[in-house]
PDB file of C-alpha atoms in Angstrom:
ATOM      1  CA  UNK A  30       0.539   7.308   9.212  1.00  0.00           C
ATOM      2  CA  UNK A  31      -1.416   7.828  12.195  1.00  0.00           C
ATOM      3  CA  UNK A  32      -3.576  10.788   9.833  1.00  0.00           C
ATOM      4  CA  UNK A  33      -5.196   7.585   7.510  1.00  0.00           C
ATOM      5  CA  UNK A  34      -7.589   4.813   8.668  1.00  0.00           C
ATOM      6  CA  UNK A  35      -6.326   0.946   7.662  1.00  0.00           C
ATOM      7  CA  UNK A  36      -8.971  -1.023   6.316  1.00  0.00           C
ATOM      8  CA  UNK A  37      -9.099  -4.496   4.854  1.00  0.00           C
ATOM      9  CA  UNK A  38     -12.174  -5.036   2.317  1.00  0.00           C
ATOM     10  CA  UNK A  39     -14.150  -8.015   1.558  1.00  0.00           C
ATOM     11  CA  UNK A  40     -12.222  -8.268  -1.932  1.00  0.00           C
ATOM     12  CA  UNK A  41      -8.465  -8.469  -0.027  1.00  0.00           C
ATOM     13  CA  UNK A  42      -7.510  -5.050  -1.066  1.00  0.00           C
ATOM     14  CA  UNK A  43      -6.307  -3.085   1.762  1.00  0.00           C
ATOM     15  CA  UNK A  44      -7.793   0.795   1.422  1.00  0.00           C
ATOM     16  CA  UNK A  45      -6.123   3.631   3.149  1.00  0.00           C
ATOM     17  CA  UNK A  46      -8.614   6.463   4.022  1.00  0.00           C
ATOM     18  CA  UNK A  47      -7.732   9.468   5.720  1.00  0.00           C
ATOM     19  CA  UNK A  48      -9.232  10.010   9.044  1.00  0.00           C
ATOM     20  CA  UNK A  49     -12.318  12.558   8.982  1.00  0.00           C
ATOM     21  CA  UNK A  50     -14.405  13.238  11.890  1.00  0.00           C
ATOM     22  CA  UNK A  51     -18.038  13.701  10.651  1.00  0.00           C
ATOM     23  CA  UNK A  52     -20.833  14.142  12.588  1.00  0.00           C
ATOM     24  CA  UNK A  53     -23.585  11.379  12.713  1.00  0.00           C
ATOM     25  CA  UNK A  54     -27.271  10.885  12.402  1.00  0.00           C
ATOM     26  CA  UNK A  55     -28.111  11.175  16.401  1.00  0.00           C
ATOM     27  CA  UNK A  56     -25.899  13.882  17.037  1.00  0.00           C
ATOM     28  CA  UNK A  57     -27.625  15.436  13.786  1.00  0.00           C
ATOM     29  CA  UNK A  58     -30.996  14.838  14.588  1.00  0.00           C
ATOM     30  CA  UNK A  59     -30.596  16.753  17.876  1.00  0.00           C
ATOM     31  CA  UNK A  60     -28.922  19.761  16.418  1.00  0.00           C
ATOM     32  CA  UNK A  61     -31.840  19.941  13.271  1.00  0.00           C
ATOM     33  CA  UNK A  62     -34.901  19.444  16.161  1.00  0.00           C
ATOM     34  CA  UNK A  63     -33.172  21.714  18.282  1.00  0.00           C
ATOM     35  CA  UNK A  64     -32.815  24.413  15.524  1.00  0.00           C
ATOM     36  CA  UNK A  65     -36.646  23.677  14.118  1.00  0.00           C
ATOM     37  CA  UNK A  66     -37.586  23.759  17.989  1.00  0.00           C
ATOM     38  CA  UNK A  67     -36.156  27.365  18.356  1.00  0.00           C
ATOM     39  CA  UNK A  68     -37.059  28.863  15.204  1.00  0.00           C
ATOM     40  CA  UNK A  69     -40.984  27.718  15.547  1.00  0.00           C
ATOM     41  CA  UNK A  70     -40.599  29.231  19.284  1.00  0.00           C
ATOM     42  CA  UNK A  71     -39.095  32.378  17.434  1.00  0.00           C
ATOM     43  CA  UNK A  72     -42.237  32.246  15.225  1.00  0.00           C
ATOM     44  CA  UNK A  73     -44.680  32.194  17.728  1.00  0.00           C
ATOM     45  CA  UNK A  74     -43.159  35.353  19.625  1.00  0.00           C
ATOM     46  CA  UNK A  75     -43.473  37.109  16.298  1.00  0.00           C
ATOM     47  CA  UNK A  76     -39.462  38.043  15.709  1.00  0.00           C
ATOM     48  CA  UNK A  77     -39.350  36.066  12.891  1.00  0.00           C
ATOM     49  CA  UNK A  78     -41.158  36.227   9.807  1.00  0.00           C
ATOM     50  CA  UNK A  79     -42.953  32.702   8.490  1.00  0.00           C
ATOM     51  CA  UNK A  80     -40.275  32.302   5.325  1.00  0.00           C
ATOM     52  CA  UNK A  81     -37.630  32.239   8.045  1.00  0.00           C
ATOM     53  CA  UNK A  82     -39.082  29.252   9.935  1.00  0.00           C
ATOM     54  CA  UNK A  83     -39.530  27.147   6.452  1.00  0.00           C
ATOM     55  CA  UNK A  84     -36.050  28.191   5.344  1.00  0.00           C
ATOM     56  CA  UNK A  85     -35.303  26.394   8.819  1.00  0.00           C
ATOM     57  CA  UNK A  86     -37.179  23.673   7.880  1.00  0.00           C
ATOM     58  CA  UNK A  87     -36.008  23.106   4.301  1.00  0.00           C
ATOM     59  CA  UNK A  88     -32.062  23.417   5.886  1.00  0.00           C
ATOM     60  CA  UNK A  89     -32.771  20.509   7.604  1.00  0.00           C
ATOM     61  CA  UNK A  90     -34.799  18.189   5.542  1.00  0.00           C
ATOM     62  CA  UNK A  91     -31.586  19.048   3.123  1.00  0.00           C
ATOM     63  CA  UNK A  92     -29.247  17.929   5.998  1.00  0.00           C
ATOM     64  CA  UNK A  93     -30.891  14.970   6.131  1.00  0.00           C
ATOM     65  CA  UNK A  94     -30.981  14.412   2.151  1.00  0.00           C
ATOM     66  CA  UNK A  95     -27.215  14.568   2.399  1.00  0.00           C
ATOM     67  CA  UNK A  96     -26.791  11.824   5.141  1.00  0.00           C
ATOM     68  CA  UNK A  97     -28.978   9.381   2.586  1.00  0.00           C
ATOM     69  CA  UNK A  98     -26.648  10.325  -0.246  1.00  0.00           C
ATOM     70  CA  UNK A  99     -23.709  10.348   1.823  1.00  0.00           C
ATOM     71  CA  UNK A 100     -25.031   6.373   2.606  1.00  0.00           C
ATOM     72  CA  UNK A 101     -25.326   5.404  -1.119  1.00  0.00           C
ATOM     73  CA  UNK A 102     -22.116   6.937  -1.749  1.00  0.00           C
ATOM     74  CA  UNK A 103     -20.240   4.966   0.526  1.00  0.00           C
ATOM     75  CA  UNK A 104     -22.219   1.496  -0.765  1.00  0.00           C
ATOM     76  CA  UNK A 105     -21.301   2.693  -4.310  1.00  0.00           C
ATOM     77  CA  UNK A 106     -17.034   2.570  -3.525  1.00  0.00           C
ATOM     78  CA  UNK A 107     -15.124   3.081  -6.254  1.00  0.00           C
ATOM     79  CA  UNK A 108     -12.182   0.311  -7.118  1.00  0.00           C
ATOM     80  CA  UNK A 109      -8.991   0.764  -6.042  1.00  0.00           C
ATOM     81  CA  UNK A 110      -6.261   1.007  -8.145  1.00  0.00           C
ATOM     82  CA  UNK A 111      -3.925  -2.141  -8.417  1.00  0.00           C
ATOM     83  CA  UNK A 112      -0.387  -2.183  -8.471  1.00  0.00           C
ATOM     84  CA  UNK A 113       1.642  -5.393  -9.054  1.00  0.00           C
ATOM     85  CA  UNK A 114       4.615  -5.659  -7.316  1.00  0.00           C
ATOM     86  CA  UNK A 115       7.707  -7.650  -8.339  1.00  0.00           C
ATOM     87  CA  UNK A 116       8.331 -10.712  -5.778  1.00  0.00           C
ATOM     88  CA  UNK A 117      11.477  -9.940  -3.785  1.00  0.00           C
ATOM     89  CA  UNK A 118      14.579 -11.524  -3.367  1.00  0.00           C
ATOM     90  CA  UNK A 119      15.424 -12.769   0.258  1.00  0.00           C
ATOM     91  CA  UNK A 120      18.941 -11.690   0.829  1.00  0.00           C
ATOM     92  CA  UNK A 121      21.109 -13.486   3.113  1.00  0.00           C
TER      93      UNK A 121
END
Protein backbone atom coordinates (compact mmCIF):
# COMPACT_ATOMS: atom_id res chain seq x y z
CA UNK A 1 0.00 0.00 0.00
CA UNK A 2 2.79 2.27 -0.23
CA UNK A 3 0.77 3.83 -3.76
CA UNK A 4 -2.25 5.42 -1.19
CA UNK A 5 -1.88 8.18 1.46
CA UNK A 6 -3.42 7.15 5.22
CA UNK A 7 -5.38 9.76 6.63
CA UNK A 8 -7.44 10.01 9.78
CA UNK A 9 -10.36 12.76 9.55
CA UNK A 10 -11.86 14.88 12.12
CA UNK A 11 -15.10 12.55 12.00
CA UNK A 12 -12.85 9.10 12.93
CA UNK A 13 -13.15 7.72 9.51
CA UNK A 14 -9.90 6.72 8.19
CA UNK A 15 -9.71 7.80 4.17
CA UNK A 16 -7.33 6.12 1.86
CA UNK A 17 -6.25 8.44 -1.04
CA UNK A 18 -3.95 7.53 -3.61
CA UNK A 19 -0.77 9.39 -3.75
CA UNK A 20 -0.72 12.20 -6.60
CA UNK A 21 2.01 14.58 -7.01
CA UNK A 22 0.48 17.96 -8.07
CA UNK A 23 2.14 20.94 -8.49
CA UNK A 24 1.46 23.91 -6.06
CA UNK A 25 0.65 27.56 -6.03
CA UNK A 26 4.52 28.88 -5.75
CA UNK A 27 5.87 26.54 -8.05
CA UNK A 28 2.78 27.68 -10.30
CA UNK A 29 3.08 31.17 -9.95
CA UNK A 30 6.68 31.03 -11.24
CA UNK A 31 5.98 28.92 -14.25
CA UNK A 32 2.61 31.38 -15.27
CA UNK A 33 5.01 34.82 -14.64
CA UNK A 34 7.68 33.18 -16.32
CA UNK A 35 5.50 32.23 -19.38
CA UNK A 36 3.57 35.90 -19.32
CA UNK A 37 7.26 37.32 -18.85
CA UNK A 38 8.43 35.64 -22.17
CA UNK A 39 5.51 35.99 -24.26
CA UNK A 40 5.20 40.01 -23.52
CA UNK A 41 9.17 39.98 -24.33
CA UNK A 42 8.09 37.97 -27.56
CA UNK A 43 5.56 40.80 -28.14
CA UNK A 44 7.72 43.54 -27.94
CA UNK A 45 10.31 42.01 -30.56
CA UNK A 46 7.34 41.73 -32.87
CA UNK A 47 7.38 37.61 -33.44
CA UNK A 48 4.28 37.31 -31.96
CA UNK A 49 1.09 38.68 -32.83
CA UNK A 50 -1.02 40.60 -29.79
CA UNK A 51 -3.89 37.58 -29.63
CA UNK A 52 -0.95 35.33 -28.82
CA UNK A 53 0.20 37.27 -25.74
CA UNK A 54 -3.63 37.45 -24.31
CA UNK A 55 -4.13 33.78 -25.13
CA UNK A 56 -0.97 33.65 -22.71
CA UNK A 57 -2.59 35.62 -20.41
CA UNK A 58 -6.06 34.05 -20.32
CA UNK A 59 -4.01 30.33 -19.93
CA UNK A 60 -2.93 31.52 -16.87
CA UNK A 61 -5.59 33.46 -15.16
CA UNK A 62 -7.44 29.90 -16.05
CA UNK A 63 -4.57 28.06 -14.22
CA UNK A 64 -5.15 29.96 -11.48
CA UNK A 65 -9.15 29.59 -11.61
CA UNK A 66 -8.46 25.89 -11.30
CA UNK A 67 -6.22 26.06 -8.11
CA UNK A 68 -9.40 28.11 -6.38
CA UNK A 69 -11.74 25.36 -7.52
CA UNK A 70 -9.39 22.72 -6.88
CA UNK A 71 -9.48 24.48 -3.00
CA UNK A 72 -13.33 24.38 -2.70
CA UNK A 73 -13.31 20.99 -3.95
CA UNK A 74 -11.23 19.61 -1.44
CA UNK A 75 -13.33 21.71 1.53
CA UNK A 76 -16.48 20.24 -0.13
CA UNK A 77 -15.26 16.13 0.59
CA UNK A 78 -17.62 13.85 -0.16
CA UNK A 79 -18.63 11.08 2.74
CA UNK A 80 -17.14 8.03 2.82
CA UNK A 81 -18.85 5.04 2.54
CA UNK A 82 -19.42 2.97 5.83
CA UNK A 83 -19.09 -0.52 6.25
CA UNK A 84 -20.00 -2.32 9.53
CA UNK A 85 -18.02 -5.00 10.40
CA UNK A 86 -19.03 -8.01 12.52
CA UNK A 87 -17.00 -8.03 16.02
CA UNK A 88 -14.56 -10.95 15.94
CA UNK A 89 -14.09 -13.81 17.90
CA UNK A 90 -10.68 -14.07 19.82
CA UNK A 91 -9.53 -17.57 19.25
CA UNK A 92 -7.38 -19.25 21.62
Amino acid sequence: MSHVVRRLRPDGIVELRPRDVRVERPEWYLGAYTTFLVSGALFISTAVPAQLVAITFLGCLLGEVCFGLRALVALRRPLAEVEVLAPMRRVR
